[in-house]
Tab-separated table of C-alpha atoms and ligand atoms in Angstrom:
chain	number	residue	atom	x	y	z
A	1	UNK	CA	105.387	113.980	84.655
A	2	UNK	CA	108.542	111.848	84.701
A	3	UNK	CA	109.516	109.818	81.669
A	4	UNK	CA	108.201	106.245	81.675
A	5	UNK	CA	110.751	103.537	82.480
A	6	UNK	CA	110.786	100.015	81.132
A	7	UNK	CA	112.576	97.432	83.270
A	8	UNK	CA	113.401	93.977	81.955
A	9	UNK	CA	113.610	91.478	80.478
A	10	UNK	CA	112.732	89.231	83.410
A	11	UNK	CA	113.279	85.520	82.831
A	12	UNK	CA	110.232	85.071	85.051
A	13	UNK	CA	107.868	87.580	86.568
A	14	UNK	CA	105.510	86.556	89.392
A	15	UNK	CA	102.744	89.154	89.499
A	16	UNK	CA	100.945	87.384	92.405
A	17	UNK	CA	97.650	88.302	90.744
A	18	UNK	CA	94.481	86.237	90.364
A	19	UNK	CA	95.027	84.337	93.625
A	20	UNK	CA	92.423	84.048	96.344
A	21	UNK	CA	92.770	86.028	99.553
A	22	UNK	CA	91.594	83.102	101.678
A	23	UNK	CA	92.627	79.493	101.944
A	24	UNK	CA	95.206	77.156	100.440
A	25	UNK	CA	97.009	77.959	97.177
A	26	UNK	CA	98.686	75.351	94.979
A	27	UNK	CA	101.909	76.287	93.225
A	28	UNK	CA	100.188	75.451	89.931
A	29	UNK	CA	97.884	78.458	90.488
A	30	UNK	CA	100.778	80.942	90.282
A	31	UNK	CA	100.919	82.832	87.046
A	32	UNK	CA	104.476	83.046	85.752
A	33	UNK	CA	105.202	85.501	82.929
A	34	UNK	CA	108.288	84.813	80.843
A	35	UNK	CA	110.579	87.290	79.070
A	36	UNK	CA	108.542	90.123	80.511
A	37	UNK	CA	108.988	93.741	81.411
A	38	UNK	CA	107.489	96.254	83.842
A	39	UNK	CA	106.596	99.693	82.520
A	40	UNK	CA	106.697	102.248	85.321
A	41	UNK	CA	105.288	105.764	85.291
A	42	UNK	CA	104.748	108.163	88.182
A	43	UNK	CA	105.605	105.708	90.971
A	44	UNK	CA	103.140	103.165	89.633
A	45	UNK	CA	103.047	100.226	87.265
A	46	UNK	CA	101.574	101.312	83.961
A	47	UNK	CA	101.805	97.978	82.267
A	48	UNK	CA	103.226	94.450	82.451
A	49	UNK	CA	103.855	92.295	79.413
A	50	UNK	CA	106.370	90.787	77.025
A	51	UNK	CA	109.482	92.949	77.137
A	52	UNK	CA	109.888	93.227	73.341
A	53	UNK	CA	106.253	94.180	72.821
A	54	UNK	CA	106.385	96.850	75.557
A	55	UNK	CA	109.595	98.238	74.065
A	56	UNK	CA	107.947	98.602	70.642
A	57	UNK	CA	104.779	100.111	72.110
A	58	UNK	CA	106.695	102.674	74.192
A	59	UNK	CA	109.725	103.736	72.130
A	60	UNK	CA	110.286	106.839	74.278
A	61	UNK	CA	110.508	104.949	77.571
A	62	UNK	CA	113.856	104.918	79.323
A	63	UNK	CA	115.119	101.329	79.277
A	64	UNK	CA	116.651	99.634	82.320
A	65	UNK	CA	118.135	96.499	80.868
A	66	UNK	CA	118.520	93.442	83.114
A	67	UNK	CA	121.318	91.077	82.162
A	68	UNK	CA	121.437	87.327	82.724
A	69	UNK	CA	118.700	85.458	84.555
A	70	UNK	CA	116.330	87.442	86.761
A	71	UNK	CA	113.075	86.790	88.590
A	72	UNK	CA	110.774	89.697	89.440
A	73	UNK	CA	108.348	89.623	92.359
A	74	UNK	CA	106.381	92.228	94.368
A	75	UNK	CA	108.284	93.928	97.205
A	76	UNK	CA	107.753	92.088	100.480
A	77	UNK	CA	105.402	93.532	103.081
A	78	UNK	CA	106.169	92.945	106.752
A	79	UNK	CA	102.851	93.430	108.539
A	80	UNK	CA	104.137	93.193	112.143
A	81	UNK	CA	107.330	94.661	113.599
A	82	UNK	CA	108.556	96.505	116.672
A	83	UNK	CA	111.627	98.141	115.096
A	84	UNK	CA	111.300	101.332	117.159
A	85	UNK	CA	113.217	100.579	120.368
A	86	UNK	CA	116.282	101.417	122.412
A	87	UNK	CA	118.922	99.020	123.760
A	88	UNK	CA	119.413	95.293	123.421
A	89	UNK	CA	118.053	92.181	125.126
A	90	UNK	CA	120.996	89.896	124.379
A	91	UNK	CA	121.056	88.962	128.076
A	92	UNK	CA	117.446	87.737	127.940
A	93	UNK	CA	118.374	85.602	124.952
A	94	UNK	CA	121.302	84.055	126.793
A	95	UNK	CA	119.179	83.452	129.918
A	96	UNK	CA	116.401	81.817	127.916
A	97	UNK	CA	118.797	79.478	126.209
A	98	UNK	CA	120.317	78.669	129.591
A	99	UNK	CA	116.906	77.462	130.763
A	100	UNK	CA	114.823	80.423	131.971
A	101	UNK	CA	111.400	80.972	130.394
A	102	UNK	CA	110.262	84.188	128.653
A	103	UNK	CA	107.849	84.853	131.498
A	104	UNK	CA	110.397	84.088	134.247
A	105	UNK	CA	112.810	86.553	132.654
A	106	UNK	CA	110.075	89.187	132.450
A	107	UNK	CA	109.280	88.702	136.145
A	108	UNK	CA	112.987	89.009	137.003
A	109	UNK	CA	113.175	92.492	135.461
A	110	UNK	CA	114.034	91.551	131.875
A	111	UNK	CA	111.505	91.254	129.105
A	112	UNK	CA	109.361	94.009	127.668
A	113	UNK	CA	109.800	96.294	130.695
A	114	UNK	CA	113.578	96.301	130.219
A	115	UNK	CA	113.122	97.573	126.653
A	116	UNK	CA	110.622	100.166	127.911
A	117	UNK	CA	113.274	101.490	130.284
A	118	UNK	CA	115.893	101.609	127.530
A	119	UNK	CA	113.503	103.156	124.997
A	120	UNK	CA	112.476	105.876	127.433
A	121	UNK	CA	116.166	106.767	127.802
A	122	UNK	CA	116.496	107.360	124.055
A	123	UNK	CA	115.688	110.723	122.500
A	124	UNK	CA	113.138	110.912	119.696
A	125	UNK	CA	115.979	111.579	117.260
A	126	UNK	CA	117.877	108.496	118.454
A	127	UNK	CA	114.752	106.412	117.929
A	128	UNK	CA	114.375	107.841	114.406
A	129	UNK	CA	117.980	106.856	113.636
A	130	UNK	CA	117.401	103.320	114.926
A	131	UNK	CA	114.237	102.883	112.866
A	132	UNK	CA	115.942	104.233	109.738
A	133	UNK	CA	118.880	101.883	110.130
A	134	UNK	CA	116.651	98.839	110.602
A	135	UNK	CA	114.249	99.893	107.834
A	136	UNK	CA	117.177	100.255	105.439
A	137	UNK	CA	118.368	96.763	106.300
A	138	UNK	CA	114.846	95.380	105.743
A	139	UNK	CA	114.643	97.206	102.416
A	140	UNK	CA	117.937	95.695	101.266
A	141	UNK	CA	116.486	92.291	102.108
A	142	UNK	CA	113.417	92.998	99.988
A	143	UNK	CA	110.851	94.484	102.367
A	144	UNK	CA	109.397	97.639	100.832
A	145	UNK	CA	106.557	98.228	103.344
A	146	UNK	CA	107.061	97.779	107.088
A	147	UNK	CA	104.514	98.031	109.860
A	148	UNK	CA	106.077	99.551	113.000
A	149	UNK	CA	104.506	99.483	116.465
A	150	UNK	CA	104.960	101.690	119.494
A	151	UNK	CA	104.530	99.875	122.806
A	152	UNK	CA	107.874	100.445	124.538
A	153	UNK	CA	106.850	103.877	125.823
A	154	UNK	CA	103.804	102.993	127.910
A	155	UNK	CA	103.044	106.480	129.153
A	156	UNK	CA	101.255	109.244	127.306
A	157	UNK	CA	104.389	111.230	126.495
A	158	UNK	CA	106.595	108.213	125.764
A	159	UNK	CA	104.056	106.584	123.425
A	160	UNK	CA	103.737	109.923	121.612
A	161	UNK	CA	107.537	110.144	121.389
A	162	UNK	CA	107.708	106.692	119.778
A	163	UNK	CA	104.886	107.404	117.324
A	164	UNK	CA	106.360	110.759	116.344
A	165	UNK	CA	109.675	109.003	115.765
A	166	UNK	CA	107.949	106.458	113.487
A	167	UNK	CA	106.184	109.260	111.599
A	168	UNK	CA	109.441	111.167	111.150
A	169	UNK	CA	111.300	108.020	110.068
A	170	UNK	CA	108.586	107.326	107.502
A	171	UNK	CA	109.221	110.727	105.917
A	172	UNK	CA	112.926	109.925	105.612
A	173	UNK	CA	112.810	106.220	104.739
A	174	UNK	CA	112.682	104.789	101.220
A	175	UNK	CA	110.534	101.964	102.605
A	176	UNK	CA	106.973	102.862	103.636
A	177	UNK	CA	106.408	102.603	107.377
A	178	UNK	CA	102.879	101.965	108.668
A	179	UNK	CA	102.533	102.884	112.327
A	180	UNK	CA	100.466	101.080	114.951
A	181	UNK	CA	99.825	102.182	118.525
A	182	UNK	CA	100.619	99.400	121.011
A	183	UNK	CA	100.144	101.367	124.227
A	184	UNK	CA	98.341	98.219	125.454
A	185	UNK	CA	101.521	96.110	125.397
A	186	UNK	CA	101.808	95.492	129.167
A	187	UNK	CA	100.725	97.369	132.279
A	188	UNK	CA	103.715	99.641	132.944
A	189	UNK	CA	105.338	98.968	136.318
A	190	UNK	CA	105.303	102.654	137.226
A	191	UNK	CA	101.582	103.202	136.621
A	192	UNK	CA	99.805	103.862	139.902
A	193	UNK	CA	96.523	102.120	139.329
A	194	UNK	CA	94.819	99.127	137.813
A	195	UNK	CA	95.108	97.772	134.290
A	196	UNK	CA	91.583	99.063	133.661
A	197	UNK	CA	92.573	102.570	134.780
A	198	UNK	CA	95.709	102.524	132.602
A	199	UNK	CA	93.752	101.455	129.519
A	200	UNK	CA	91.060	104.039	130.171
A	201	UNK	CA	93.647	106.795	130.523
A	202	UNK	CA	95.315	105.750	127.276
A	203	UNK	CA	92.027	105.568	125.412
A	204	UNK	CA	90.830	108.923	126.716
A	205	UNK	CA	94.079	110.845	126.371
A	206	UNK	CA	96.170	109.151	123.695
A	207	UNK	CA	93.574	108.177	121.062
A	208	UNK	CA	92.503	111.788	120.302
A	209	UNK	CA	96.169	112.809	119.879
A	210	UNK	CA	96.788	109.923	117.468
A	211	UNK	CA	94.015	111.270	115.278
A	212	UNK	CA	94.918	114.932	115.673
A	213	UNK	CA	98.603	114.445	114.844
A	214	UNK	CA	97.953	111.650	112.350
A	215	UNK	CA	100.253	109.355	114.320
A	216	UNK	CA	98.454	106.026	113.830
A	217	UNK	CA	95.270	104.564	112.374
A	218	UNK	CA	95.783	101.192	113.974
A	219	UNK	CA	95.443	100.052	117.594
A	220	UNK	CA	97.115	96.868	118.825
A	221	UNK	CA	96.776	95.070	122.167
A	222	UNK	CA	98.643	92.174	123.786
A	223	UNK	CA	96.050	89.787	125.205
A	224	UNK	CA	97.882	87.398	127.486
A	225	UNK	CA	98.118	86.344	131.123
A	226	UNK	CA	101.251	88.479	131.496
A	227	UNK	CA	99.653	91.468	129.729
A	228	UNK	CA	95.896	92.220	129.482
A	229	UNK	CA	92.926	89.878	129.858
A	230	UNK	CA	90.050	89.747	127.376
A	231	UNK	CA	87.811	91.461	129.932
A	232	UNK	CA	90.305	94.237	130.632
A	233	UNK	CA	90.935	94.965	126.963
A	234	UNK	CA	87.333	94.979	125.719
A	235	UNK	CA	86.383	98.577	126.681
A	236	UNK	CA	89.689	99.801	125.204
A	237	UNK	CA	89.061	98.085	121.868
A	238	UNK	CA	85.445	99.211	121.944
A	239	UNK	CA	86.586	102.800	122.238
A	240	UNK	CA	89.208	102.374	119.504
A	241	UNK	CA	86.594	100.919	117.198
A	242	UNK	CA	84.092	103.673	117.919
A	243	UNK	CA	86.760	106.248	117.071
A	244	UNK	CA	87.389	104.589	113.711
A	245	UNK	CA	90.751	102.912	114.389
A	246	UNK	CA	91.584	99.623	112.766
A	247	UNK	CA	92.245	96.920	115.352
A	248	UNK	CA	94.905	94.238	115.504
A	249	UNK	CA	95.728	91.902	118.372
A	250	UNK	CA	98.719	89.976	119.757
A	251	UNK	CA	96.781	86.763	120.265
A	252	UNK	CA	97.288	83.170	121.466
A	253	UNK	CA	101.054	83.478	121.958
A	254	UNK	CA	101.316	81.582	125.272
A	255	UNK	CA	97.635	81.115	126.194
A	256	UNK	CA	94.449	81.270	124.122
A	257	UNK	CA	91.732	83.927	124.277
A	258	UNK	CA	93.161	86.686	122.112
A	259	UNK	CA	91.961	85.401	118.765
A	260	UNK	CA	88.400	85.165	120.075
A	261	UNK	CA	88.534	88.837	121.093
A	262	UNK	CA	90.075	89.729	117.724
A	263	UNK	CA	87.204	88.090	115.852
A	264	UNK	CA	84.618	89.576	118.203
A	265	UNK	CA	85.919	93.092	117.522
A	266	UNK	CA	86.315	92.572	113.793
A	267	UNK	CA	90.089	93.022	114.038
A	268	UNK	CA	91.919	93.237	110.745
A	269	UNK	CA	94.416	90.663	112.047
A	270	UNK	CA	95.224	88.360	114.946
A	271	UNK	CA	98.960	87.846	115.219
A	272	UNK	CA	101.204	85.142	116.829
A	273	UNK	CA	98.767	82.193	117.249
A	274	UNK	CA	101.472	79.774	118.389
A	275	UNK	CA	99.046	78.029	120.772
A	276	UNK	CA	95.854	78.366	118.697
A	277	UNK	CA	93.855	75.115	118.662
A	278	UNK	CA	90.980	73.782	116.592
A	279	UNK	CA	88.433	76.220	118.026
A	280	UNK	CA	90.617	79.285	117.432
A	281	UNK	CA	91.487	78.118	113.911
A	282	UNK	CA	87.813	77.622	113.096
A	283	UNK	CA	86.854	81.039	114.495
A	284	UNK	CA	89.570	82.820	112.521
A	285	UNK	CA	88.912	80.926	109.297
A	286	UNK	CA	85.215	81.732	109.426
A	287	UNK	CA	85.842	85.418	110.038
A	288	UNK	CA	87.430	88.257	108.068
A	289	UNK	CA	90.241	88.516	110.611
A	290	UNK	CA	93.578	87.685	109.020
A	291	UNK	CA	95.800	85.158	110.808
A	292	UNK	CA	99.371	86.398	110.982
A	293	UNK	CA	102.074	83.902	111.882
A	294	UNK	CA	105.292	85.255	113.386
A	295	UNK	CA	107.982	82.624	112.827
A	296	UNK	CA	110.639	85.058	114.095
A	297	UNK	CA	109.137	84.749	117.591
A	298	UNK	CA	109.087	80.951	117.255
A	299	UNK	CA	112.771	80.977	116.328
A	300	UNK	CA	113.661	83.578	118.953
A	301	UNK	CA	111.899	81.800	121.812
A	302	UNK	CA	112.298	78.205	120.635
A	303	UNK	CA	108.589	77.412	120.738
A	304	UNK	CA	106.107	76.035	118.213
A	305	UNK	CA	105.098	77.600	114.908
A	306	UNK	CA	101.576	78.936	114.482
A	307	UNK	CA	99.386	76.219	112.877
A	308	UNK	CA	99.698	77.805	109.456
A	309	UNK	CA	98.825	74.674	107.461
A	310	UNK	CA	95.631	74.085	109.406
A	311	UNK	CA	94.631	77.761	109.170
A	312	UNK	CA	94.920	77.648	105.382
A	313	UNK	CA	93.150	74.290	105.106
A	314	UNK	CA	90.301	75.659	107.229
A	315	UNK	CA	89.962	78.526	104.748
A	316	UNK	CA	91.716	81.297	106.701
A	317	UNK	CA	94.008	84.015	105.401
A	318	UNK	CA	97.620	83.366	106.364
A	319	UNK	CA	100.111	86.210	106.535
A	320	UNK	CA	103.727	85.785	107.612
A	321	UNK	CA	105.488	88.672	109.396
A	322	UNK	CA	108.808	89.035	111.203
A	323	UNK	CA	107.713	90.488	114.582
A	324	UNK	CA	111.215	92.028	114.548
A	325	UNK	CA	111.784	93.162	118.147
A	326	UNK	CA	114.653	93.141	120.630
A	327	UNK	CA	113.100	90.485	122.879
A	328	UNK	CA	111.320	87.587	121.254
A	329	UNK	CA	112.339	88.068	117.601
A	330	UNK	CA	115.752	89.687	117.266
A	331	UNK	CA	116.647	88.226	113.858
A	332	UNK	CA	114.198	90.185	111.760
A	333	UNK	CA	114.892	88.506	108.422
A	334	UNK	CA	111.446	87.989	106.881
A	335	UNK	CA	112.619	85.868	103.956
A	336	UNK	CA	114.553	83.450	106.199
A	337	UNK	CA	111.578	83.165	108.553
A	338	UNK	CA	108.975	82.765	105.810
A	339	UNK	CA	110.964	80.004	104.182
A	340	UNK	CA	111.401	78.184	107.520
A	341	UNK	CA	107.725	78.252	108.501
A	342	UNK	CA	107.113	76.922	104.994
A	343	UNK	CA	109.398	73.954	105.698
A	344	UNK	CA	107.967	73.125	109.118
A	345	UNK	CA	104.306	73.785	108.324
A	346	UNK	CA	104.411	72.320	104.797
A	347	UNK	CA	103.291	75.422	102.959
A	348	UNK	CA	103.448	75.654	99.191
A	349	UNK	CA	105.825	78.254	97.782
A	350	UNK	CA	102.734	80.093	96.535
A	351	UNK	CA	101.312	80.251	100.085
A	352	UNK	CA	104.592	81.513	101.541
A	353	UNK	CA	104.997	84.192	98.877
A	354	UNK	CA	101.326	85.206	99.201
A	355	UNK	CA	101.859	85.577	102.967
A	356	UNK	CA	104.552	88.214	102.477
A	357	UNK	CA	103.022	90.027	99.497
A	358	UNK	CA	99.349	90.596	98.659
A	359	UNK	CA	97.945	88.881	101.747
A	360	UNK	CA	100.266	90.963	103.936
A	361	UNK	CA	99.019	94.082	102.154
A	362	UNK	CA	95.470	93.086	103.141
A	363	UNK	CA	96.572	92.743	106.777
A	364	UNK	CA	97.537	96.417	106.652
A	365	UNK	CA	94.398	97.433	104.749
A	366	UNK	CA	96.500	98.452	101.732
A	367	UNK	CA	95.045	97.749	98.309
A	368	UNK	CA	97.732	99.503	96.246
A	369	UNK	CA	100.604	97.022	96.678
A	370	UNK	CA	101.584	93.380	96.995
A	371	UNK	CA	100.825	92.536	93.347
A	372	UNK	CA	102.370	93.533	90.050
A	373	UNK	CA	99.562	94.900	87.921
A	374	UNK	CA	98.501	98.121	86.257
A	375	UNK	CA	97.854	100.895	88.783
A	376	UNK	CA	99.718	99.224	91.661
A	377	UNK	CA	102.758	100.866	93.244
A	378	UNK	CA	105.957	100.002	91.393
A	379	UNK	CA	107.439	98.142	94.392
A	380	UNK	CA	109.306	95.098	93.145
A	381	UNK	CA	112.374	92.947	93.668
A	382	UNK	CA	114.791	91.312	91.294
A	383	UNK	CA	116.352	88.009	92.312
A	384	UNK	CA	119.420	86.926	90.315
A	385	UNK	CA	118.117	83.501	89.323
A	386	UNK	CA	116.219	81.922	86.457
A	387	UNK	CA	113.420	80.246	88.437
A	388	UNK	CA	111.173	81.547	91.209
A	389	UNK	CA	111.486	78.285	93.194
A	390	UNK	CA	115.120	79.214	93.863
A	391	UNK	CA	114.027	82.167	96.031
A	392	UNK	CA	112.678	80.067	98.909
A	393	UNK	CA	114.970	77.094	98.203
A	394	UNK	CA	118.006	79.087	99.358
A	395	UNK	CA	116.224	79.798	102.662
A	396	UNK	CA	117.088	83.465	102.668
A	397	UNK	CA	120.735	83.201	101.633
A	398	UNK	CA	119.771	84.357	98.137
A	399	UNK	CA	118.622	87.948	98.540
A	400	UNK	CA	117.316	90.406	95.982
A	401	UNK	CA	120.006	91.973	93.800
A	402	UNK	CA	117.862	95.024	93.137
A	403	UNK	CA	114.923	96.673	94.885
A	404	UNK	CA	112.561	99.182	93.265
A	405	UNK	CA	110.334	101.269	95.506
A	406	UNK	CA	107.671	103.485	93.930
A	407	UNK	CA	109.492	103.232	90.630
A	408	UNK	CA	112.913	104.220	92.009
A	409	UNK	CA	115.851	101.857	92.191
A	410	UNK	CA	116.625	102.062	95.921
A	411	UNK	CA	119.045	99.120	96.334
A	412	UNK	CA	121.427	97.838	93.707
A	413	UNK	CA	123.862	95.101	94.692
A	414	UNK	CA	125.204	94.984	91.106
A	415	UNK	CA	126.909	98.308	91.632
B	501	NIG	O1	105.278	90.298	119.606
B	501	NIG	N1	104.288	89.422	122.555
B	501	NIG	C1	104.418	90.575	122.856
B	501	NIG	N2	105.193	91.470	122.277
B	501	NIG	C2	106.310	91.214	121.456
B	501	NIG	C3	107.502	90.954	122.254
B	501	NIG	C4	108.113	92.160	122.623
B	501	NIG	C5	109.330	91.970	123.467
B	501	NIG	O2	109.609	90.865	123.992
B	501	NIG	O3	109.984	92.989	123.600
B	501	NIG	C6	106.065	90.091	120.492
B	501	NIG	O4	106.646	89.010	120.590
B	502	FE	FE1	104.752	91.576	118.256
């Protein structure tokens, strides 16, 4: 067993504990520990408390002394990304800003299919390198757990290639990568058959391989006019559910319908929600399905934000994720995006931070992270400031100076 480590003192420590999973959170509900330390042992947090008391109680612990003002907070969790891809869609971006719509560009040969073509041209090893590079960048910006979807392969062998690349990257990345199969992203242009036949083939052939090779425990589907209808996707999700996969849905991005399917199938999350209205908000809030807003897609496409304020006020669970992908959300910076949806949707700092920590952990079904408490993974960030309000105030321009992942210092900007 490795020697225990004591890190501190933190001017303020935000453990993000004792907060409700659902509904609005006032900033006054945040517990803020002053002059505290984190005692780490075997990748986990052994104890949190006043730094001086912990130092006296554990005289043999190795001390990592923080100088000046520092705020400690759980490592961020990005519950929705597509960081496994080949190529670039800078041309789509330019065309959109010059007046073409996302759907017009897709019909003209750009869009998701363009990235499928470019991803198919990449070798598995090239995809691994791309994921590792992006995951490292996310880690340096404070994200210690990253969900990564397939969905740019769209054939049996190409989806397997993507998911193997994600699995391999996870073994080599300091950040944890959680894979999700998005074979139901769009109907691939080269599939000879109907959407129903494509989904059936994927369910019959791909799902057993996912289990056998331990490639993914989560199945995602894009429910949209330009992708799959509620009717087309239902048998696919039914099969996924029967085989024990956890379900998540790209829902209500341009047209409604997806969130209803998500709730009907007991999905762990419904993501996007830019066009969700009263009915969709009510359905989500009354269910156990987590509502995940993707402000990166709002900023990438120049459309509206998901109705995050109304979701919280209705009693829903709001998670904020980056949707980092080459098409609709090329920026990727979760902290910038979380702070901006907070500004436009009038979210308390507590709600924004909850959406990228413990609530995001729940969206991935992970109960071992997202909070700083005994027994949780020692994933935490240090921001070089004396007050936690400064973190969101700087709108992403103040990044973490240090990042600990499973008790190891994996990024240190002080060096
Ligand atoms: O989450 N909406 C569908 N899928 C992705 C976009 C992927 C792309 O444009 O390449 C999204 O925004
Ligand atoms: Fe997405």
